[in-house]
């Protein structure tokens, strides 16, 4: 029925659709064209006066830079500088508000008073109010080491106060030869010995320390070939950790003048030590010579002589470095060793 009605009223429907198109499209477009707006482009037909040229005596205003706010000049010595620009008034991360008010211009350098809302509990008020700042920044001079105008004629005095490093202690040791095998036919000797020690010391820097040690040695040699000695030691210290040391030595003695009982001896040794904290500590070399003379006085054999020794070492305990300040040190070392022993049974 709707189709039949539309077929009979074709002209009426066409007139209604044309009127609807006219009221919906043509009339709104004409109305928008006569209202000033920036949403649609249009041609302005109103005549305006041309801009007057800027006189030569008037300075053009510098365009504000769109660079991000960096908080003042780039010198690291500036203190509490506040920029004149009002960009980034709200911190996007913390939400703190900041604002600046230009006051005066001193020879091209703007001076402004600024406000920052990020006030902490321990912050104190400045001379212009809490949160306000009028400090234009200051450049100060910091001296590191020698000043730039130092010409070498002045005297530089360095004073260092170092606490005295003193170590006092004592050690008790026990050593015994558990096996000895002399051979009178071949004129050879073989000895095996063990030892133990216990020590206590006090250092003004490190305090009280305990030290225990165990050692073993093998001595074998002949009268005409000399003597070889090999030793191995274990030391446990409360301050330095465990140290394992080993050494190898060779010694020889000869009679130089048999009639006068004058003889000589020489020895050479090499040793090394390994520590659990410092690693390989050192490698030592030593060489010694001795000349002696024996005589019988009141049925007792008395020996007199003189000798010399030379030792050298390579230390691995501390890496080499260049010290900044060299301080004079005075070191002294006093050691006393006493041994008491007896033979209970021998071959």
mmCIF file of C-alpha atoms in Angstrom:
data_model
loop_
_atom_site.group_PDB
_atom_site.id
_atom_site.type_symbol
_atom_site.label_atom_id
_atom_site.label_comp_id
_atom_site.label_asym_id
_atom_site.label_seq_id
_atom_site.Cartn_x
_atom_site.Cartn_y
_atom_site.Cartn_z
ATOM 1 C CA UNK A 1 0.000 0.000 0.000
ATOM 2 C CA UNK A 2 2.922 2.345 0.722
ATOM 3 C CA UNK A 3 4.384 1.684 -2.717
ATOM 4 C CA UNK A 4 1.087 2.439 -4.404
ATOM 5 C CA UNK A 5 0.758 5.707 -2.465
ATOM 6 C CA UNK A 6 4.347 6.710 -3.387
ATOM 7 C CA UNK A 7 3.739 5.916 -7.070
ATOM 8 C CA UNK A 8 0.762 8.242 -7.201
ATOM 9 C CA UNK A 9 2.588 11.096 -5.302
ATOM 10 C CA UNK A 10 6.002 11.121 -7.033
ATOM 11 C CA UNK A 11 6.096 14.896 -7.602
ATOM 12 C CA UNK A 12 5.078 15.597 -3.996
ATOM 13 C CA UNK A 13 7.873 13.359 -2.590
ATOM 14 C CA UNK A 14 10.478 14.924 -4.936
ATOM 15 C CA UNK A 15 9.500 18.464 -3.827
ATOM 16 C CA UNK A 16 9.754 17.500 -0.137
ATOM 17 C CA UNK A 17 13.225 15.921 -0.566
ATOM 18 C CA UNK A 18 14.502 18.953 -2.504
ATOM 19 C CA UNK A 19 13.260 21.326 0.219
ATOM 20 C CA UNK A 20 14.873 19.142 2.931
ATOM 21 C CA UNK A 21 18.231 19.194 1.099
ATOM 22 C CA UNK A 22 18.045 22.978 0.741
ATOM 23 C CA UNK A 23 17.320 23.580 4.461
ATOM 24 C CA UNK A 24 19.942 21.054 5.704
ATOM 25 C CA UNK A 25 22.924 21.916 3.449
ATOM 26 C CA UNK A 26 22.631 25.243 1.653
ATOM 27 C CA UNK A 27 21.246 27.476 4.415
ATOM 28 C CA UNK A 28 23.685 26.295 7.231
ATOM 29 C CA UNK A 29 26.670 26.761 4.925
ATOM 30 C CA UNK A 30 25.628 30.309 4.097
ATOM 31 C CA UNK A 31 25.093 31.121 7.789
ATOM 32 C CA UNK A 32 28.544 29.773 8.795
ATOM 33 C CA UNK A 33 30.239 31.796 6.053
ATOM 34 C CA UNK A 34 28.950 35.083 7.526
ATOM 35 C CA UNK A 35 30.136 34.328 11.126
ATOM 36 C CA UNK A 36 33.927 34.868 11.935
ATOM 37 C CA UNK A 37 35.360 31.506 12.914
ATOM 38 C CA UNK A 38 38.645 29.623 12.615
ATOM 39 C CA UNK A 39 37.096 26.220 11.962
ATOM 40 C CA UNK A 40 36.412 26.688 8.206
ATOM 41 C CA UNK A 41 38.591 28.563 5.702
ATOM 42 C CA UNK A 42 37.080 31.675 4.173
ATOM 43 C CA UNK A 43 38.146 34.817 2.389
ATOM 44 C CA UNK A 44 38.030 37.980 4.433
ATOM 45 C CA UNK A 45 36.538 40.749 2.327
ATOM 46 C CA UNK A 46 36.886 43.470 4.990
ATOM 47 C CA UNK A 47 39.541 46.044 4.114
ATOM 48 C CA UNK A 48 42.050 46.734 6.914
ATOM 49 C CA UNK A 49 44.834 49.245 7.138
ATOM 50 C CA UNK A 50 48.360 48.095 6.391
ATOM 51 C CA UNK A 51 50.851 47.695 9.302
ATOM 52 C CA UNK A 52 53.095 50.642 9.881
ATOM 53 C CA UNK A 53 56.852 49.993 9.546
ATOM 54 C CA UNK A 54 58.758 49.605 12.805
ATOM 55 C CA UNK A 55 60.986 52.636 13.507
ATOM 56 C CA UNK A 56 64.729 52.035 13.489
ATOM 57 C CA UNK A 57 65.064 53.069 17.137
ATOM 58 C CA UNK A 58 62.687 50.380 18.396
ATOM 59 C CA UNK A 59 64.236 46.982 19.177
ATOM 60 C CA UNK A 60 62.319 43.942 18.088
ATOM 61 C CA UNK A 61 61.273 41.602 20.870
ATOM 62 C CA UNK A 62 63.223 38.339 20.965
ATOM 63 C CA UNK A 63 61.069 35.313 20.349
ATOM 64 C CA UNK A 64 60.759 33.055 23.344
ATOM 65 C CA UNK A 65 62.622 29.811 22.760
ATOM 66 C CA UNK A 66 60.627 26.612 22.858
ATOM 67 C CA UNK A 67 63.559 24.630 24.272
ATOM 68 C CA UNK A 68 62.843 22.687 27.472
ATOM 69 C CA UNK A 69 63.460 24.401 30.785
ATOM 70 C CA UNK A 70 66.933 23.511 32.064
ATOM 71 C CA UNK A 71 66.983 25.562 35.254
ATOM 72 C CA UNK A 72 69.434 28.347 34.479
ATOM 73 C CA UNK A 73 72.924 28.662 33.045
ATOM 74 C CA UNK A 74 75.142 25.699 32.405
ATOM 75 C CA UNK A 75 77.843 26.558 34.960
ATOM 76 C CA UNK A 76 77.928 23.975 37.741
ATOM 77 C CA UNK A 77 78.916 26.692 40.222
ATOM 78 C CA UNK A 78 75.581 28.566 39.923
ATOM 79 C CA UNK A 79 73.480 28.523 43.058
ATOM 80 C CA UNK A 80 69.682 28.612 43.257
ATOM 81 C CA UNK A 81 69.122 30.199 39.867
ATOM 82 C CA UNK A 82 65.529 30.722 38.715
ATOM 83 C CA UNK A 83 64.728 31.234 35.047
ATOM 84 C CA UNK A 84 62.506 34.056 33.796
ATOM 85 C CA UNK A 85 60.531 31.816 31.444
ATOM 86 C CA UNK A 86 57.099 30.621 32.531
ATOM 87 C CA UNK A 87 57.197 27.406 30.537
ATOM 88 C CA UNK A 88 56.657 24.062 32.231
ATOM 89 C CA UNK A 89 54.822 25.641 35.133
ATOM 90 C CA UNK A 90 53.661 22.224 36.334
ATOM 91 C CA UNK A 91 56.101 19.354 36.727
ATOM 92 C CA UNK A 92 54.729 16.419 34.754
ATOM 93 C CA UNK A 93 56.328 13.917 37.125
ATOM 94 C CA UNK A 94 55.649 15.311 40.619
ATOM 95 C CA UNK A 95 52.866 17.810 39.876
ATOM 96 C CA UNK A 96 54.693 20.662 41.656
ATOM 97 C CA UNK A 97 53.766 24.179 40.577
ATOM 98 C CA UNK A 98 56.422 26.757 39.696
ATOM 99 C CA UNK A 99 56.019 30.369 38.630
ATOM 100 C CA UNK A 100 58.346 33.301 38.000
ATOM 101 C CA UNK A 101 57.727 37.075 37.905
ATOM 102 C CA UNK A 102 60.214 39.281 35.979
ATOM 103 C CA UNK A 103 61.431 42.225 38.062
ATOM 104 C CA UNK A 104 64.248 44.152 36.367
ATOM 105 C CA UNK A 105 66.815 43.773 33.635
ATOM 106 C CA UNK A 106 70.454 44.454 34.577
ATOM 107 C CA UNK A 107 72.589 44.974 31.465
ATOM 108 C CA UNK A 108 70.696 42.361 29.515
ATOM 109 C CA UNK A 109 70.579 39.886 32.386
ATOM 110 C CA UNK A 110 66.989 39.363 33.589
ATOM 111 C CA UNK A 111 66.284 39.223 37.297
ATOM 112 C CA UNK A 112 63.107 37.485 38.398
ATOM 113 C CA UNK A 113 61.468 36.241 41.567
ATOM 114 C CA UNK A 114 60.304 32.658 41.391
ATOM 115 C CA UNK A 115 58.152 30.297 43.397
ATOM 116 C CA UNK A 116 58.353 26.506 43.714
ATOM 117 C CA UNK A 117 55.603 24.594 45.491
ATOM 118 C CA UNK A 118 57.692 21.476 46.210
ATOM 119 C CA UNK A 119 58.433 22.408 49.833
ATOM 120 C CA UNK A 120 59.899 19.771 52.137
ATOM 121 C CA UNK A 121 59.475 19.507 55.906
ATOM 122 C CA UNK A 122 63.026 20.646 56.722
ATOM 123 C CA UNK A 123 63.115 23.497 54.178
ATOM 124 C CA UNK A 124 63.611 26.973 55.618
ATOM 125 C CA UNK A 125 62.129 30.212 54.325
ATOM 126 C CA UNK A 126 64.351 32.514 52.296
ATOM 127 C CA UNK A 127 64.583 36.262 52.737
ATOM 128 C CA UNK A 128 61.643 36.722 50.337
ATOM 129 C CA UNK A 129 59.370 34.030 51.795
ATOM 130 C CA UNK A 130 58.888 30.273 52.006
ATOM 131 C CA UNK A 131 59.113 28.752 48.564
ATOM 132 C CA UNK A 132 60.151 32.040 46.936
ATOM 133 C CA UNK A 133 63.582 32.757 45.530
ATOM 134 C CA UNK A 134 65.156 35.928 44.167
ATOM 135 C CA UNK A 135 68.786 34.754 43.996
ATOM 136 C CA UNK A 136 70.077 35.380 40.451
ATOM 137 C CA UNK A 137 72.889 32.847 40.866
ATOM 138 C CA UNK A 138 76.522 33.246 41.820
ATOM 139 C CA UNK A 139 79.774 31.885 40.452
ATOM 140 C CA UNK A 140 82.169 30.811 43.167
ATOM 141 C CA UNK A 141 85.740 29.557 43.000
ATOM 142 C CA UNK A 142 86.619 26.119 44.317
ATOM 143 C CA UNK A 143 90.261 25.125 44.676
ATOM 144 C CA UNK A 144 91.222 21.485 44.221
ATOM 145 C CA UNK A 145 94.858 20.804 44.902
ATOM 146 C CA UNK A 146 97.088 23.679 43.838
ATOM 147 C CA UNK A 147 95.627 27.039 42.718
ATOM 148 C CA UNK A 148 95.842 28.089 39.071
ATOM 149 C CA UNK A 149 98.097 31.058 39.869
ATOM 150 C CA UNK A 150 100.680 28.939 41.718
ATOM 151 C CA UNK A 151 104.148 29.820 40.357
ATOM 152 C CA UNK A 152 106.262 27.392 42.395
ATOM 153 C CA UNK A 153 107.837 29.953 44.719
ATOM 154 C CA UNK A 154 105.484 29.354 47.633
ATOM 155 C CA UNK A 155 106.038 26.615 50.191
ATOM 156 C CA UNK A 156 103.548 23.749 50.353
ATOM 157 C CA UNK A 157 103.311 22.089 53.747
ATOM 158 C CA UNK A 158 101.531 18.774 54.212
ATOM 159 C CA UNK A 159 100.814 17.536 57.720
ATOM 160 C CA UNK A 160 99.842 13.920 58.333
ATOM 161 C CA UNK A 161 99.094 12.318 61.680
ATOM 162 C CA UNK A 162 99.464 8.533 61.729
ATOM 163 C CA UNK A 163 98.908 6.376 64.762
ATOM 164 C CA UNK A 164 101.910 4.327 65.861
ATOM 165 C CA UNK A 165 101.819 0.786 64.463
ATOM 166 C CA UNK A 166 103.304 -1.426 67.171
ATOM 167 C CA UNK A 167 103.151 -5.199 67.503
ATOM 168 C CA UNK A 168 104.168 -7.029 70.696
ATOM 169 C CA UNK A 169 103.904 -10.781 71.113
ATOM 170 C CA UNK A 170 105.520 -14.086 71.960
ATOM 171 C CA UNK A 171 105.690 -17.580 70.498
ATOM 172 C CA UNK A 172 106.319 -20.941 72.173
ATOM 173 C CA UNK A 173 107.580 -23.763 69.968
ATOM 174 C CA UNK A 174 108.298 -27.460 70.284
ATOM 175 C CA UNK A 175 110.579 -29.272 67.862
ATOM 176 C CA UNK A 176 111.759 -32.842 67.795
ATOM 177 C CA UNK A 177 113.752 -35.090 65.543
ATOM 178 C CA UNK A 178 111.704 -38.262 65.232
ATOM 179 C CA UNK A 179 114.101 -40.132 62.998
ATOM 180 C CA UNK A 180 117.864 -40.036 62.432
ATOM 181 C CA UNK A 181 119.934 -42.481 60.408
ATOM 182 C CA UNK A 182 123.699 -41.930 60.270
ATOM 183 C CA UNK A 183 125.826 -44.194 58.059
ATOM 184 C CA UNK A 184 129.457 -44.306 59.171
ATOM 185 C CA UNK A 185 130.601 -46.375 56.188
ATOM 186 C CA UNK A 186 129.301 -43.941 53.545
ATOM 187 C CA UNK A 187 129.593 -40.940 55.884
ATOM 188 C CA UNK A 188 125.954 -39.881 55.238
ATOM 189 C CA UNK A 189 123.218 -38.612 57.535
ATOM 190 C CA UNK A 190 119.416 -38.544 57.176
ATOM 191 C CA UNK A 191 117.146 -36.712 59.640
ATOM 192 C CA UNK A 192 113.374 -36.185 59.820
ATOM 193 C CA UNK A 193 111.902 -33.651 62.221
ATOM 194 C CA UNK A 194 108.569 -32.133 63.194
ATOM 195 C CA UNK A 195 107.684 -28.996 65.091
ATOM 196 C CA UNK A 196 104.748 -27.043 66.473
ATOM 197 C CA UNK A 197 104.330 -23.489 67.719
ATOM 198 C CA UNK A 198 101.763 -21.342 69.507
ATOM 199 C CA UNK A 199 101.930 -17.574 69.582
ATOM 200 C CA UNK A 200 99.950 -14.550 70.734
ATOM 201 C CA UNK A 201 100.484 -10.935 69.718
ATOM 202 C CA UNK A 202 98.907 -7.526 70.118
ATOM 203 C CA UNK A 203 98.829 -4.867 67.403
ATOM 204 C CA UNK A 204 97.742 -1.276 67.970
ATOM 205 C CA UNK A 205 95.715 -1.376 64.726
ATOM 206 C CA UNK A 206 94.376 -4.950 64.613
ATOM 207 C CA UNK A 207 94.169 -5.873 68.298
ATOM 208 C CA UNK A 208 94.909 -9.313 69.764
ATOM 209 C CA UNK A 209 95.830 -12.149 67.419
ATOM 210 C CA UNK A 210 96.510 -15.863 67.860
ATOM 211 C CA UNK A 211 98.802 -17.950 65.686
ATOM 212 C CA UNK A 212 99.435 -21.699 65.526
ATOM 213 C CA UNK A 213 101.896 -23.490 63.301
ATOM 214 C CA UNK A 214 103.088 -26.935 62.241
ATOM 215 C CA UNK A 215 106.252 -27.720 60.306
ATOM 216 C CA UNK A 216 108.154 -30.712 58.993
ATOM 217 C CA UNK A 217 111.688 -30.974 57.615
ATOM 218 C CA UNK A 218 113.931 -33.551 55.952
ATOM 219 C CA UNK A 219 117.701 -33.223 56.100
ATOM 220 C CA UNK A 220 119.909 -35.509 54.044
ATOM 221 C CA UNK A 221 123.524 -35.181 53.013
ATOM 222 C CA UNK A 222 127.044 -36.473 52.911
ATOM 223 C CA UNK A 223 130.252 -35.041 54.261
ATOM 224 C CA UNK A 224 131.811 -34.581 50.837
ATOM 225 C CA UNK A 225 128.630 -33.555 48.938
ATOM 226 C CA UNK A 226 126.956 -31.161 51.346
ATOM 227 C CA UNK A 227 123.532 -31.172 52.954
ATOM 228 C CA UNK A 228 120.068 -30.746 51.402
ATOM 229 C CA UNK A 229 117.208 -29.537 53.577
ATOM 230 C CA UNK A 230 113.553 -29.427 52.560
ATOM 231 C CA UNK A 231 110.889 -27.945 54.827
ATOM 232 C CA UNK A 232 107.107 -27.507 54.742
ATOM 233 C CA UNK A 233 105.132 -25.360 57.196
ATOM 234 C CA UNK A 234 101.468 -24.601 57.950
ATOM 235 C CA UNK A 235 100.555 -21.455 59.889
ATOM 236 C CA UNK A 236 97.048 -20.427 60.961
ATOM 237 C CA UNK A 237 96.632 -16.804 62.065
ATOM 238 C CA UNK A 238 93.448 -15.118 63.273
ATOM 239 C CA UNK A 239 94.446 -11.936 61.419
ATOM 240 C CA UNK A 240 96.123 -13.201 58.244
ATOM 241 C CA UNK A 241 94.466 -16.572 57.592
ATOM 242 C CA UNK A 242 96.253 -19.813 56.675
ATOM 243 C CA UNK A 243 99.740 -19.668 55.183
ATOM 244 C CA UNK A 244 101.521 -22.603 53.564
ATOM 245 C CA UNK A 245 105.269 -22.201 53.144
ATOM 246 C CA UNK A 246 107.955 -24.349 51.575
ATOM 247 C CA UNK A 247 111.721 -23.987 51.326
ATOM 248 C CA UNK A 248 114.702 -25.792 49.853
ATOM 249 C CA UNK A 249 118.259 -25.213 51.071
ATOM 250 C CA UNK A 250 121.716 -26.535 50.326
ATOM 251 C CA UNK A 251 124.782 -26.138 52.522
ATOM 252 C CA UNK A 252 128.396 -27.256 52.380
ATOM 253 C CA UNK A 253 131.332 -26.965 54.772
ATOM 254 C CA UNK A 254 135.017 -27.687 54.132
ATOM 255 C CA UNK A 255 138.229 -27.509 56.105
ATOM 256 C CA UNK A 256 140.474 -24.889 54.510
ATOM 257 C CA UNK A 257 143.582 -25.342 56.701
ATOM 258 C CA UNK A 258 143.467 -28.682 58.464
ATOM 259 C CA UNK A 259 146.485 -28.085 60.696
ATOM 260 C CA UNK A 260 144.992 -24.904 62.226
ATOM 261 C CA UNK A 261 141.374 -26.216 62.255
ATOM 262 C CA UNK A 262 140.224 -23.426 59.934
ATOM 263 C CA UNK A 263 137.170 -24.119 57.821
ATOM 264 C CA UNK A 264 134.486 -22.459 55.747
ATOM 265 C CA UNK A 265 130.812 -22.982 54.985
ATOM 266 C CA UNK A 266 128.375 -21.733 52.386
ATOM 267 C CA UNK A 267 124.614 -22.046 52.010
ATOM 268 C CA UNK A 268 121.942 -21.126 49.489
ATOM 269 C CA UNK A 269 118.165 -21.344 49.911
ATOM 270 C CA UNK A 270 114.937 -20.539 48.103
ATOM 271 C CA UNK A 271 111.466 -20.339 49.612
ATOM 272 C CA UNK A 272 107.899 -19.316 48.885
ATOM 273 C CA UNK A 273 104.603 -18.885 50.742
ATOM 274 C CA UNK A 274 100.926 -19.072 49.771
ATOM 275 C CA UNK A 275 98.191 -17.379 51.796
ATOM 276 C CA UNK A 276 94.447 -18.056 51.632
ATOM 277 C CA UNK A 277 93.618 -14.325 51.711
ATOM 278 C CA UNK A 278 96.495 -12.665 49.862
ATOM 279 C CA UNK A 279 97.405 -15.477 47.453
ATOM 280 C CA UNK A 280 101.074 -16.061 46.677
ATOM 281 C CA UNK A 281 102.928 -13.783 49.086
ATOM 282 C CA UNK A 282 106.597 -13.806 48.130
ATOM 283 C CA UNK A 283 109.526 -15.667 46.634
ATOM 284 C CA UNK A 284 112.792 -15.315 48.576
ATOM 285 C CA UNK A 285 116.405 -16.125 47.753
ATOM 286 C CA UNK A 286 119.317 -16.110 50.203
ATOM 287 C CA UNK A 287 123.044 -16.789 50.055
ATOM 288 C CA UNK A 288 125.468 -16.933 52.965
ATOM 289 C CA UNK A 289 129.114 -17.665 53.686
ATOM 290 C CA UNK A 290 130.954 -18.293 56.947
ATOM 291 C CA UNK A 291 134.570 -18.845 57.979
ATOM 292 C CA UNK A 292 135.410 -20.321 61.382
ATOM 293 C CA UNK A 293 138.244 -21.659 63.511
ATOM 294 C CA UNK A 294 137.959 -24.307 66.204
ATOM 295 C CA UNK A 295 140.247 -24.937 69.153
ATOM 296 C CA UNK A 296 140.204 -27.004 72.341
ATOM 297 C CA UNK A 297 140.333 -25.006 75.559
ATOM 298 C CA UNK A 298 140.161 -26.883 78.855
ATOM 299 C CA UNK A 299 138.892 -30.017 77.120
ATOM 300 C CA UNK A 300 136.116 -28.004 75.448
ATOM 301 C CA UNK A 301 135.809 -27.190 71.750
ATOM 302 C CA UNK A 302 135.481 -23.476 71.104
ATOM 303 C CA UNK A 303 134.576 -22.128 67.650
ATOM 304 C CA UNK A 304 135.111 -18.568 66.474
ATOM 305 C CA UNK A 305 134.316 -17.132 63.078
ATOM 306 C CA UNK A 306 132.677 -14.502 60.939
ATOM 307 C CA UNK A 307 130.204 -14.651 58.093
ATOM 308 C CA UNK A 308 128.079 -12.675 55.680
ATOM 309 C CA UNK A 309 124.712 -13.239 54.059
ATOM 310 C CA UNK A 310 122.727 -11.786 51.199
ATOM 311 C CA UNK A 311 118.994 -12.149 50.649
ATOM 312 C CA UNK A 312 116.539 -10.931 48.051
ATOM 313 C CA UNK A 313 112.876 -11.455 47.426
ATOM 314 C CA UNK A 314 109.979 -10.817 45.108
ATOM 315 C CA UNK A 315 106.774 -9.904 46.919
ATOM 316 C CA UNK A 316 103.335 -10.696 45.480
ATOM 317 C CA UNK A 317 101.340 -9.658 48.535
ATOM 318 C CA UNK A 318 100.510 -6.101 47.453
ATOM 319 C CA UNK A 319 100.174 -4.706 43.901
ATOM 320 C CA UNK A 320 102.494 -1.894 42.935
ATOM 321 C CA UNK A 321 101.049 1.639 42.909
ATOM 322 C CA UNK A 322 102.189 5.238 42.852
ATOM 323 C CA UNK A 323 101.579 6.869 46.264
ATOM 324 C CA UNK A 324 100.167 10.377 46.349
ATOM 325 C CA UNK A 325 101.999 11.528 49.458
ATOM 326 C CA UNK A 326 105.241 9.974 50.665
ATOM 327 C CA UNK A 327 105.588 9.859 54.439
ATOM 328 C CA UNK A 328 108.870 9.041 56.186
ATOM 329 C CA UNK A 329 108.612 5.930 58.342
ATOM 330 C CA UNK A 330 110.981 4.539 60.950
ATOM 331 C CA UNK A 331 110.630 0.797 61.549
ATOM 332 C CA UNK A 332 112.358 -1.321 64.181
ATOM 333 C CA UNK A 333 112.197 -5.085 64.744
ATOM 334 C CA UNK A 334 113.456 -7.033 67.748
ATOM 335 C CA UNK A 335 113.374 -10.831 67.830
ATOM 336 C CA UNK A 336 114.645 -13.349 70.384
ATOM 337 C CA UNK A 337 114.738 -17.108 69.831
ATOM 338 C CA UNK A 338 115.779 -19.690 72.429
ATOM 339 C CA UNK A 339 115.889 -23.455 71.946
ATOM 340 C CA UNK A 340 116.340 -26.151 74.572
ATOM 341 C CA UNK A 341 116.581 -29.835 73.669
ATOM 342 C CA UNK A 342 117.964 -33.232 74.565
ATOM 343 C CA UNK A 343 118.484 -36.595 72.878
ATOM 344 C CA UNK A 344 116.565 -39.490 74.413
ATOM 345 C CA UNK A 345 117.561 -42.263 72.018
ATOM 346 C CA UNK A 346 119.829 -42.344 69.009
ATOM 347 C CA UNK A 347 121.280 -44.789 66.549
#
